[in-house]
Short mmCIF file of C-alpha atoms in Angstrom, two decimals:
data_model
loop_
_atom_site.label_atom_id
_atom_site.label_comp_id
_atom_site.label_asym_id
_atom_site.label_seq_id
_atom_site.Cartn_x
_atom_site.Cartn_y
_atom_site.Cartn_z
CA LYS M 1 0.03 -0.01 0.04
CA MET M 2 2.66 2.39 1.07
CA TRP M 3 4.66 1.66 -2.03
CA LYS M 4 1.79 2.58 -4.25
CA LYS M 5 1.27 5.87 -2.44
CA VAL M 6 4.90 6.84 -2.84
CA SER M 7 4.96 5.96 -6.45
CA LEU M 8 1.88 8.03 -7.04
CA MET M 9 3.57 10.98 -5.42
CA VAL M 10 6.56 10.55 -7.69
CA VAL M 11 4.35 10.38 -10.68
CA ALA M 12 2.30 13.33 -9.63
CA LEU M 13 5.41 15.46 -9.37
CA GLY M 14 6.58 14.26 -12.81
CA CYS M 15 3.23 14.90 -14.44
CA GLY M 16 3.10 18.14 -12.56
CA SER M 17 5.72 19.79 -14.63
CA GLN M 18 3.87 18.95 -17.86
CA ASN M 19 0.68 20.47 -16.45
CA MET M 20 2.67 23.48 -15.34
CA ASP M 21 3.94 24.08 -18.88
CA ARG M 22 0.40 24.22 -20.06
CA LEU M 23 -0.56 26.62 -17.32
CA VAL M 24 2.39 28.76 -17.97
CA GLU M 25 1.36 28.98 -21.58
CA LEU M 26 -2.08 30.12 -20.54
CA LEU M 27 -0.54 32.72 -18.29
CA ASN M 28 1.77 33.99 -20.98
CA SER M 29 -1.06 34.50 -23.41
CA MET M 30 -2.94 36.72 -20.99
CA ARG M 31 -2.63 40.38 -21.85
CA SER M 32 -3.60 42.60 -19.00
CA ASN M 33 -5.73 45.13 -20.89
CA SER M 34 -7.26 42.90 -23.48
CA SER M 35 -10.96 42.50 -23.50
CA GLY M 36 -10.74 38.71 -23.45
CA VAL M 37 -8.85 38.63 -20.15
CA GLU M 38 -11.90 37.61 -18.11
CA GLN M 39 -12.38 34.59 -20.30
CA GLN M 40 -8.69 33.71 -20.09
CA LEU M 41 -8.77 33.85 -16.32
CA ALA M 42 -11.74 31.54 -16.33
CA SER M 43 -9.97 28.99 -18.56
CA PHE M 44 -6.92 29.18 -16.52
CA MET M 45 -8.82 28.56 -13.31
CA GLU M 46 -10.57 25.54 -14.85
CA GLU M 47 -7.30 24.07 -16.05
CA ALA M 48 -5.59 24.76 -12.75
CA GLN M 49 -8.35 23.23 -10.73
CA CYS M 50 -8.32 20.09 -12.76
CA SER M 51 -4.62 19.56 -12.51
CA ALA M 52 -4.24 20.47 -8.85
CA ARG M 53 -5.22 17.25 -7.16
CA SER M 54 -2.77 17.27 -4.37
CA GLU M 55 -1.21 19.85 -2.07
CA GLU M 56 1.98 19.56 -4.00
CA THR M 57 0.48 20.33 -7.29
CA LEU M 58 -1.52 23.15 -5.88
CA ALA M 59 1.66 24.62 -4.50
CA GLN M 60 3.20 24.40 -7.89
CA VAL M 61 0.30 26.23 -9.44
CA VAL M 62 0.56 29.03 -6.87
CA SER M 63 4.28 29.12 -7.39
CA THR M 64 3.96 29.38 -11.10
CA ILE M 65 1.61 32.31 -10.91
CA TYR M 66 3.68 33.96 -8.31
CA SER M 67 6.85 33.67 -10.29
CA LYS M 68 5.28 35.24 -13.29
CA ALA M 69 3.67 37.93 -11.25
CA VAL M 70 6.94 39.12 -9.67
CA SER M 71 9.03 38.94 -12.81
CA ASP M 72 6.59 40.76 -15.05
CA ARG M 73 5.21 43.85 -13.44
CA SER M 74 2.67 44.40 -16.19
CA PHE M 75 1.17 41.02 -15.23
CA ALA M 76 0.97 41.80 -11.47
CA ALA M 77 -2.50 43.34 -11.60
CA THR M 78 -3.97 40.52 -13.63
CA ALA M 79 -2.28 37.94 -11.46
CA ALA M 80 -3.87 39.52 -8.36
CA LYS M 81 -7.31 39.24 -9.99
CA LEU M 82 -6.64 35.65 -10.74
CA CYS M 83 -5.52 35.02 -7.22
CA ASP M 84 -8.56 36.63 -5.88
CA LYS M 85 -10.77 34.26 -7.86
CA MET M 86 -8.76 31.30 -6.84
CA ALA M 87 -8.20 32.29 -3.21
CA LEU M 88 -10.48 29.82 -1.50
CA PHE M 89 -9.69 26.93 -3.72
CA MET M 90 -8.70 24.20 -1.31
CA VAL M 91 -6.95 20.91 -1.69
CA GLU M 92 -6.31 18.56 1.21
CA GLY M 93 -7.09 21.25 3.71
CA THR M 94 -4.78 23.86 2.24
CA LYS M 95 -6.08 26.96 0.58
CA PHE M 96 -4.64 28.57 -2.53
CA ARG M 97 -4.63 31.90 -0.58
CA SER M 98 -2.57 30.56 2.24
CA LEU M 99 0.12 29.23 -0.10
CA LEU M 100 0.13 32.58 -1.85
CA LEU M 101 0.48 34.42 1.48
CA ASN M 102 3.30 32.17 2.44
CA LEU M 103 5.23 33.07 -0.66
CA LEU M 104 4.65 36.73 -0.19
CA GLN M 105 5.65 36.57 3.45
CA ARG M 106 8.73 34.56 2.63
CA ASP M 107 9.89 37.21 0.14
CA PHE M 108 9.04 39.98 2.53
CA CYS M 109 11.21 38.42 5.13
CA ARG M 110 14.12 38.20 2.78
CA ARG M 111 13.52 41.42 0.89
CA GLU M 112 16.94 42.83 1.73
CA ASP M 113 18.65 39.88 0.12
CA LEU M 114 16.27 40.17 -2.76
CA GLN M 115 17.08 43.80 -3.22
CA GLN M 116 20.76 42.96 -3.36
CA SER M 117 20.61 39.89 -5.58
CA ASP M 118 17.77 40.71 -8.00
CA VAL M 119 16.52 44.19 -7.82
CA GLU M 120 13.90 43.72 -10.56
CA LYS M 121 12.41 40.90 -8.61
CA TRP M 122 12.41 43.05 -5.55
CA LEU M 123 10.46 45.72 -7.36
CA GLY M 124 8.20 43.07 -8.89
CA PHE M 125 7.57 41.58 -5.44
CA ILE M 126 6.57 44.93 -3.93
CA THR M 127 4.31 45.62 -6.91
CA PHE M 128 2.63 42.25 -6.69
CA LEU M 129 2.23 42.61 -2.90
CA CYS M 130 0.42 45.90 -3.37
CA GLU M 131 -1.75 44.60 -6.11
CA VAL M 132 -2.70 41.61 -3.96
CA PHE M 133 -3.67 43.97 -1.16
CA GLY M 134 -5.59 46.30 -3.41
CA THR M 135 -7.39 43.50 -5.19
CA MET M 136 -7.94 40.51 -2.95
CA ARG M 137 -10.56 40.38 -0.31
CA SER M 138 -11.43 37.81 2.34
CA SER M 139 -14.75 36.02 2.23
CA SER M 140 -16.11 38.73 4.61
CA GLY M 141 -15.21 41.35 2.00
CA GLU M 142 -12.27 42.71 3.99
CA PRO M 143 -8.85 43.41 2.59
CA PHE M 144 -5.89 41.64 4.15
CA ARG M 145 -5.06 43.81 7.04
CA VAL M 146 -1.96 41.85 7.82
CA LEU M 147 -0.36 43.28 4.72
CA VAL M 148 -0.80 46.88 5.58
CA CYS M 149 2.30 47.38 7.64
CA PRO M 150 4.56 45.39 5.45
CA ILE M 151 3.44 47.45 2.47
CA TYR M 152 4.21 50.70 4.27
CA THR M 153 7.58 49.34 5.11
CA CYS M 154 8.28 48.39 1.53
CA LEU M 155 7.11 51.77 0.22
CA ARG M 156 9.37 53.49 2.64
CA GLU M 157 12.24 51.30 1.57
CA LEU M 158 11.56 52.13 -2.08
CA LEU M 159 11.97 55.80 -1.28
CA GLU M 160 15.18 55.11 0.55
CA SER M 161 16.69 52.86 -2.04
CA THR M 162 20.08 54.00 -3.35
CA ASP M 163 20.56 51.83 -6.42
CA VAL M 164 17.65 51.89 -8.76
CA LYS M 165 16.43 55.23 -7.33
CA GLU M 166 14.17 56.20 -10.16
CA ASP M 167 12.71 52.80 -10.82
CA ALA M 168 12.04 52.49 -7.19
CA VAL M 169 10.36 55.82 -6.95
CA LEU M 170 8.31 55.01 -10.00
CA CYS M 171 7.24 51.76 -8.42
CA CYS M 172 6.34 53.52 -5.19
CA SER M 173 4.33 56.19 -7.00
CA MET M 174 2.42 53.66 -9.14
CA GLU M 175 1.51 51.54 -6.19
CA LEU M 176 0.46 54.51 -4.18
CA GLN M 177 -1.80 55.51 -7.00
CA SER M 178 -3.33 52.11 -7.00
CA ALA M 179 -3.53 51.28 -3.29
CA GLY M 180 -3.08 54.61 -1.59
CA ARG M 181 -6.61 55.22 -0.63
CA LEU M 182 -7.04 51.75 0.94
CA LEU M 183 -3.75 52.01 2.72
CA GLU M 184 -4.62 55.34 4.17
CA GLU M 185 -8.03 54.12 5.30
CA GLN M 186 -6.41 51.25 7.09
CA LEU M 187 -3.62 53.12 8.70
CA PRO M 188 -3.66 56.89 8.28
CA GLU M 189 -0.80 57.61 10.70
CA MET M 190 1.60 55.65 8.58
CA MET M 191 0.46 57.38 5.47
CA THR M 192 1.23 60.68 7.17
CA GLU M 193 4.73 59.41 7.95
CA LEU M 194 5.23 58.18 4.38
CA LEU M 195 4.02 61.44 2.94
CA ALA M 196 6.54 63.35 5.09
CA ALA M 197 9.28 61.23 3.62
CA VAL M 198 7.84 61.89 0.13
CA ARG M 199 7.87 65.60 0.77
CA ASP M 200 11.42 65.64 2.17
CA LYS M 201 12.65 63.83 -0.87
CA MET M 202 10.80 66.04 -3.27
CA LEU M 203 12.30 69.11 -1.79
CA CYS M 204 15.73 67.70 -1.96
CA PRO M 205 17.57 69.39 -4.88
CA ALA M 206 19.95 66.49 -5.23
CA GLU M 207 17.14 64.28 -6.52
CA SER M 208 16.60 63.93 -10.23
CA GLN M 209 13.86 65.84 -11.98
CA LEU M 210 12.12 62.64 -12.76
CA THR M 211 12.09 61.54 -9.18
CA ARG M 212 10.78 64.91 -8.02
CA SER M 213 8.06 64.95 -10.64
CA LEU M 214 6.85 61.54 -9.66
CA LEU M 215 6.81 62.49 -6.08
CA MET M 216 5.04 65.75 -6.66
CA GLU M 217 2.28 63.76 -8.48
CA VAL M 218 1.97 61.56 -5.38
CA ILE M 219 1.64 64.53 -3.11
CA GLU M 220 -1.05 65.98 -5.28
CA LEU M 221 -2.91 62.65 -5.37
CA HIS M 222 -2.82 62.39 -1.69
CA ALA M 223 -4.14 65.87 -1.30
CA HIS M 224 -6.86 64.94 -3.76
CA ARG M 225 -7.76 61.96 -1.53
CA TRP M 226 -6.36 59.54 -4.11
CA SER M 227 -9.01 60.10 -6.75
CA PRO M 228 -7.67 60.92 -10.18
CA LEU M 229 -6.44 64.46 -10.77
CA GLU M 230 -7.99 66.80 -13.26
CA ALA M 231 -7.24 65.81 -16.76
CA LEU M 232 -4.91 68.63 -17.52
CA THR M 233 -2.80 67.99 -14.42
CA THR M 234 -2.50 64.32 -15.35
CA GLN M 235 -1.52 65.27 -18.79
CA TYR M 236 1.17 67.60 -17.46
CA TYR M 237 2.69 64.84 -15.44
CA ASN M 238 2.45 62.29 -18.25
CA ARG M 239 4.13 64.65 -20.58
CA THR M 240 6.85 65.59 -18.10
CA ILE M 241 7.66 62.10 -17.20
CA GLN M 242 7.67 61.01 -20.71
CA LYS M 243 10.15 63.74 -21.56
CA LEU M 244 12.37 62.79 -18.77
CA THR M 245 12.41 59.12 -19.50
CA THR M 246 13.05 59.36 -23.06
CA THR M 247 16.21 61.51 -22.76
CA ALA M 248 19.36 59.43 -23.02
CA MET K 1 7.13 52.58 12.21
CA SER K 2 8.80 49.53 13.46
CA ASP K 3 7.62 50.17 16.95
CA TRP K 4 4.15 50.15 15.79
CA ALA K 5 4.56 47.07 13.81
CA GLY K 6 6.25 45.43 16.74
CA SER K 7 3.38 46.21 19.18
CA ARG K 8 0.86 45.21 16.59
CA ARG K 9 2.50 41.84 16.23
CA GLY K 10 2.61 41.62 20.05
CA GLU K 11 -1.10 42.27 20.15
CA ALA K 12 -1.80 39.64 17.61
CA HIS K 13 0.41 37.27 19.46
CA SER K 14 -1.34 37.62 22.74
CA ARG K 15 -4.69 37.41 21.01
CA ARG K 16 -3.44 34.16 19.54
CA ASN K 17 -2.61 32.84 22.97
CA LYS K 18 -6.11 33.36 24.15
CA THR K 19 -7.68 31.62 21.19
CA GLY K 20 -5.49 29.05 19.65
CA SER K 21 -2.38 28.46 21.60
CA CYS K 22 -1.37 25.11 22.93
CA VAL K 23 -0.89 26.31 26.58
CA PRO K 24 -3.25 24.01 28.38
CA SER K 25 -6.33 25.64 29.92
CA ARG K 26 -6.49 23.13 32.70
CA TRP K 27 -3.85 25.34 34.28
CA SER K 28 -6.75 27.33 35.50
CA ASN K 29 -8.09 24.40 37.42
CA GLY K 30 -5.21 24.63 39.75
CA ARG K 31 -4.03 21.06 39.43
CA LYS K 32 -0.69 20.36 40.81
CA ARG K 33 0.36 17.99 38.20
CA THR K 34 0.10 18.04 34.39
CA VAL K 35 -1.38 15.08 32.58
CA ASP K 36 2.15 13.83 32.01
CA GLY K 37 2.75 13.78 35.70
CA THR K 38 5.23 16.63 35.82
CA LEU K 39 4.82 18.72 38.92
CA ARG K 40 3.79 22.30 38.47
CA VAL K 41 5.59 24.65 40.72
CA GLY K 42 3.28 27.50 41.47
CA ARG K 43 0.55 29.42 39.72
CA HIS K 44 2.10 32.74 39.64
CA GLY K 45 5.65 31.90 40.42
CA ASP K 46 7.91 31.84 37.54
CA GLY K 47 6.75 33.44 34.41
CA THR K 48 8.03 30.50 32.52
CA ASP K 49 6.07 27.95 34.40
CA PRO K 50 3.03 27.74 32.22
CA GLU K 51 5.38 27.43 29.28
CA SER K 52 7.43 24.62 30.80
CA SER K 53 4.50 22.60 31.91
CA GLY K 54 2.90 23.14 28.61
CA TYR K 55 6.08 22.39 26.80
CA SER K 56 5.40 18.78 26.38
CA ASP K 57 2.11 19.65 24.68
CA HIS K 58 4.04 22.06 22.43
CA ARG K 59 6.32 19.30 21.45
CA HIS K 60 3.29 17.12 20.68
CA SER K 61 1.81 19.62 18.44
CA ASP K 62 5.11 20.53 16.77
CA SER K 63 5.85 16.92 15.81
CA ARG K 64 2.39 16.48 14.56
CA HIS K 65 2.52 19.69 12.62
CA SER K 66 5.41 18.48 10.57
CA ILE K 67 3.44 15.56 9.29
CA PHE K 68 -0.19 16.52 9.23
CA THR K 69 -1.73 19.67 7.81
CA THR K 70 -4.72 20.77 9.74
CA PRO K 71 -7.37 22.29 7.60
CA GLU K 72 -7.00 25.91 6.52
CA SER K 73 -3.58 26.10 7.87
CA SER K 74 -0.68 27.32 5.83
CA GLY K 75 1.15 24.02 6.27
CA PRO K 76 4.27 23.70 8.37
CA VAL K 77 5.66 27.09 9.26
CA SER K 78 9.37 27.61 9.39
CA ARG K 79 10.80 28.70 12.71
CA CYS K 80 12.23 31.96 11.39
CA ARG K 81 8.85 33.33 10.58
CA SER K 82 6.83 34.92 13.34
CA GLN K 83 4.34 32.67 15.05
CA THR K 84 1.49 34.54 13.56
CA ASP K 85 2.05 34.02 9.84
CA TRP K 86 0.09 36.05 7.33
CA ALA K 87 -1.99 33.11 6.11
CA THR K 88 -3.23 32.33 9.57
CA GLN K 89 -3.86 35.99 10.32
CA VAL K 90 -6.03 36.34 7.29
CA GLU K 91 -7.98 33.14 8.40
CA ASP K 92 -8.45 34.52 11.81
CA ASP K 93 -9.60 37.93 10.57
CA GLU K 94 -12.08 36.10 8.30
CA MET K 95 -13.39 33.99 11.09
CA ARG K 96 -13.71 37.04 13.42
CA MET K 97 -15.76 38.83 10.80
CA GLY K 98 -17.78 35.72 10.36
CA ALA K 99 -18.24 35.48 14.10
CA HIS K 100 -19.50 38.96 14.34
CA ARG K 101 -22.04 38.34 11.64
CA ASP K 102 -23.09 35.13 13.36
CA MET K 103 -23.58 37.00 16.56
CA GLN K 104 -25.65 39.63 14.93
CA ARG K 105 -27.72 37.06 13.29
CA ARG K 106 -28.06 35.21 16.57
CA ARG K 107 -29.09 38.22 18.40
CA ILE K 108 -31.82 38.90 15.94
CA LEU K 109 -32.94 35.29 15.81
CA GLY K 110 -32.47 34.77 19.51
CA SER K 111 -35.00 37.26 20.54
CA GLU K 112 -37.53 35.68 18.17
CA PHE K 113 -36.68 32.18 19.36
CA SER K 114 -36.96 32.82 23.02
CA GLN K 115 -40.37 34.38 22.51
CA ARG K 116 -41.56 31.30 20.67
CA GLU K 117 -40.14 29.06 23.31
CA ARG K 118 -42.09 30.71 26.06
CA LYS K 119 -45.36 30.39 24.18
CA THR K 120 -45.20 26.74 23.06
CA SER K 121 -44.35 23.78 25.29
CA SER K 122 -40.85 22.76 24.55
CA GLY K 123 -40.17 19.59 22.71
CA SER K 124 -36.56 18.49 22.94
CA SER K 125 -34.75 18.86 26.20
CA GLU K 126 -32.07 21.03 24.71
CA SER K 127 -34.31 24.03 24.01
CA CYS K 128 -35.33 23.98 27.63
CA ASP K 129 -31.73 24.55 28.71
CA SER K 130 -31.13 27.65 26.60
CA LYS K 131 -32.88 30.78 27.68
CA GLU K 132 -31.12 32.76 25.00
CA GLY K 133 -31.10 35.89 27.02
CA GLU K 134 -28.62 35.21 29.85
CA ASN K 135 -26.96 32.20 28.51
CA ILE K 136 -25.25 33.41 25.35
CA GLU K 137 -21.51 33.13 24.99
CA THR K 138 -20.23 36.39 23.66
CA ASP K 139 -16.56 36.24 24.31
CA GLU K 140 -15.05 36.67 20.85
CA ALA K 141 -11.98 34.57 21.65
CA VAL K 142 -14.08 31.72 22.84
CA LEU K 143 -16.39 31.91 19.91
CA LEU K 144 -13.42 31.88 17.54
CA ARG K 145 -11.86 28.92 19.16
CA ARG K 146 -15.11 27.03 19.21
CA GLN K 147 -15.75 27.81 15.57
CA LYS K 148 -12.26 26.62 14.66
CA GLN K 149 -13.02 23.33 16.42
CA ILE K 150 -16.32 23.00 14.63
CA ASN K 151 -14.58 23.74 11.38
CA TYR K 152 -12.15 20.88 11.95
CA GLY K 153 -15.01 18.52 12.46
CA LYS K 154 -16.95 19.83 9.47
CA ASN K 155 -13.97 19.80 7.11
CA THR K 156 -13.95 16.02 6.92
CA LEU K 157 -15.18 13.44 4.40
CA ALA K 158 -17.21 11.94 7.15
CA TYR K 159 -19.16 15.14 7.67
CA ASP K 160 -19.72 15.64 3.99
CA ARG K 161 -21.10 12.10 3.73
CA TYR K 162 -23.21 12.58 6.77
CA ILE K 163 -25.00 15.67 5.68
CA LYS K 164 -25.65 14.23 2.31
CA GLU K 165 -27.10 11.08 3.77
CA VAL K 166 -29.17 12.44 6.49
CA PRO K 167 -31.07 15.66 5.86
CA LYS K 168 -31.59 17.80 9.02
CA HIS K 169 -35.26 17.03 9.40
CA MET K 170 -34.53 13.33 9.49
CA ARG K 171 -32.14 13.58 12.32
CA GLN K 172 -32.87 11.73 15.52
CA PRO K 173 -31.43 13.29 18.62
CA GLY K 174 -28.96 10.94 20.29
CA VAL K 175 -28.50 8.86 17.17
CA HIS K 176 -27.30 11.44 14.79
CA PRO K 177 -24.46 13.74 15.62
CA LYS K 178 -25.39 17.35 16.19
CA THR K 179 -23.00 20.18 16.00
CA PRO K 180 -22.54 21.69 19.47
CA ASN K 181 -23.89 25.21 19.69
CA LYS K 182 -21.05 27.59 20.21
CA PHE K 183 -23.32 30.31 21.50
CA ARG K 184 -24.43 28.54 24.59
CA LYS K 185 -22.58 28.97 27.82
CA TYR K 186 -20.51 25.89 28.70
CA SER K 187 -17.44 25.26 30.68
CA ARG K 188 -14.33 24.62 28.64
CA ARG K 189 -14.26 21.00 29.70
CA SER K 190 -17.86 20.49 28.84
CA TRP K 191 -17.43 22.13 25.45
CA ASP K 192 -14.29 20.12 24.55
CA GLN K 193 -16.02 16.94 25.53
CA GLN K 194 -19.05 17.74 23.37
CA ILE K 195 -16.84 18.39 20.43
CA LYS K 196 -15.03 15.14 21.03
CA LEU K 197 -18.15 13.13 21.26
CA TRP K 198 -19.57 14.82 18.22
CA LYS K 199 -16.55 13.95 16.21
CA VAL K 200 -16.46 10.39 17.36
CA LYS K 201 -20.03 10.05 16.34
CA LEU K 202 -19.20 11.55 12.93
CA HIS K 203 -16.71 8.81 12.33
CA ALA K 204 -19.57 6.50 11.68
CA TRP K 205 -19.74 8.15 8.22
CA ASP K 206 -16.08 7.79 7.44
CA PRO K 207 -15.61 6.65 3.98
CA PRO K 208 -14.62 2.96 3.69
CA VAL K 209 -10.85 2.87 3.38
CA ASP K 210 -10.87 1.23 -0.04
CA GLU K 211 -12.85 3.98 -1.62
CA GLY K 212 -10.35 6.65 -0.59
CA GLN K 213 -7.48 4.82 -1.99
CA ASP K 214 -9.12 4.00 -5.25
CA LYS K 215 -9.81 7.65 -5.94
CA VAL K 216 -6.21 8.51 -5.39
CA LEU K 217 -4.90 5.72 -7.50
CA ASP K 218 -7.25 6.37 -10.33
CA ASN K 219 -4.80 6.45 -13.19
CA ILE K 220 -1.97 4.55 -11.66
CA ASP K 221 -2.69 1.46 -13.76
CA ASP K 222 -2.31 3.37 -16.91
CA LEU K 223 1.23 4.25 -16.07
CA ALA K 224 4.00 1.78 -16.24
CA LEU K 225 5.51 1.87 -12.81
CA ASP K 226 7.85 -1.05 -13.04
CA ASP K 227 10.92 1.01 -12.60
CA VAL K 228 9.79 2.86 -9.43
CA MET K 229 12.18 2.18 -6.65
CA ASP K 230 11.21 0.82 -3.22
CA ILE K 231 11.38 3.71 -0.97
CA GLU K 232 11.30 3.30 2.78
CA LEU K 233 9.17 5.70 4.53
CA ASP K 234 9.39 6.44 8.22
CA PHE K 235 5.95 7.06 9.69
CA PRO K 236 5.89 8.07 13.32
CA THR K 237 3.98 5.95 15.77
CA LEU K 238 0.74 7.55 16.54
CA SER K 239 -1.55 6.93 19.36
CA GLU K 240 -4.31 4.64 18.11
CA SER K 241 -6.95 5.19 20.71
CA PRO K 242 -9.20 8.17 20.14
CA THR K 243 -9.87 8.48 23.86
CA THR K 244 -6.29 9.02 25.04
CA PRO K 245 -6.60 11.15 28.22
CA GLY K 246 -3.77 13.33 27.19
CA LEU K 247 -5.73 14.54 24.22
CA SER K 248 -9.06 15.06 25.76
CA LEU K 249 -8.65 18.50 27.23
CA GLN K 250 -6.15 20.02 24.87
CA ASP K 251 -6.98 22.71 22.46
CA GLU K 252 -8.31 21.14 19.26
CA ASP K 253 -5.35 22.68 17.32
CA CYS K 254 -3.05 20.01 18.70
CA ALA K 255 -5.33 17.03 18.81
CA GLY K 256 -6.59 14.67 16.12
CA THR K 257 -6.40 14.81 12.40
CA PRO K 258 -9.42 15.16 10.24
CA SER K 259 -9.63 12.29 7.85
CA LYS K 260 -10.07 14.52 4.83
CA VAL K 261 -6.43 15.46 5.15
CA GLN K 262 -5.18 11.97 4.99
CA ARG K 263 -5.83 10.99 1.42
CA MET K 264 -2.27 11.39 0.29
CA GLU K 265 -0.47 11.79 3.48
CA ASN K 266 -0.24 8.41 5.12
CA THR K 267 -1.58 4.97 5.34
CA VAL K 268 -2.07 4.90 9.11
CA ASP K 269 -5.55 4.24 10.40
CA PRO K 270 -7.47 7.41 9.79
CA ASP K 271 -9.68 6.85 12.67
CA LEU K 272 -8.07 9.19 15.04
CA ALA K 273 -10.35 11.38 16.91
#
């Protein structure tokens, strides 16, 4: 009996990688802004639910989605939506959501190392973390409060980063645009602190124009309670940022 | 910022101790010896005493944790992560919200129910016992813990089969297991005992062992497994008896393994309360 179980596990892991390839294909074909994305999410979910029969294979599915989400920042938002749909999917007593949170927590715990070893992944991780927080809800309709402090910490660290300064500030700005309101609702004192750091940096002449433009936009958004700025203002920033990013 | 985060974590930690920790509650009964026979020093003596007398229970739960996954847990958690990992915290938050809604619902229904009770002559003996007004359990920590225990019982194949087989209106009191009512006031011992008996009764609906294995080994015949090596697996010895005294009063987190979990995990007798 035992022998059969073990051999089945071995086989499952082997077959797992074939199934994963298929899932990865599906993921790759998803384009965030395309109209067919809802349908693609649905097909992916079906496929994943069929192939995830054991905890191990479920973990592989989660891991596959996670890897893609943190390595491709344009995919992060879509990935978060997908994870929200699959959150409560459970195999052998383990939920999709729990595995996902484990991965996020693991990377959060080792974010310093991540920043040193693979800065793109670090940025991708923070992006995905924020998207998860902004998109996913518990079954009682609440956001995942446990993520609030870690996100503030990461945003702070983005502002303080010395290597990829502008990319980091861009990441910070984009995520604040996306999750700022929710973050401030959850923990206004920390938003105040964060904004103070943003202002300091913005007023620092040593910072690049790009950095300071991005930060000024954030300050305006905050003042505007995170709702979109007037069209002309947004245009101004888009133009400015574009100008600054296209110069050699 | 880190101070705040630190105190937040501390808060969550102490909350966890009240609800789901493995520190035995029988401590409050003032017994001089733990179930293992080790002598307890004094109630409020050393701050570490509760920990040390509960340590053997911790070890129990740790060694079990590495093998079994309790439902809705994030699996074995590595030591370097804080005790309250994100996955568990989200689960707890979810339950708390659920508990609030339960309570609101109960409050609304409770007032209707107790009115009806007073008017008609009561049928079953249980409705006599609960005068919803004074006897409602409202402590959030208690409700959460109880709900968790109930979830463990409901998250089993046995329970699934039971509810499919016996619709509620067909249930005979005494014969058919009934989920203990978490809103009634009971002592900790009484409640834990009710849960244990309920789960034991549910075992009558455990799937036959063969059925479980067949499902898992669905496609195995299609695959040529002649070359698979013999692998020796070391399964720990587990207590066979569901009524081991050491388990009876422990928090449900540490005791028992729902049979649903065991499809792929092991071949040991799943009948473990």
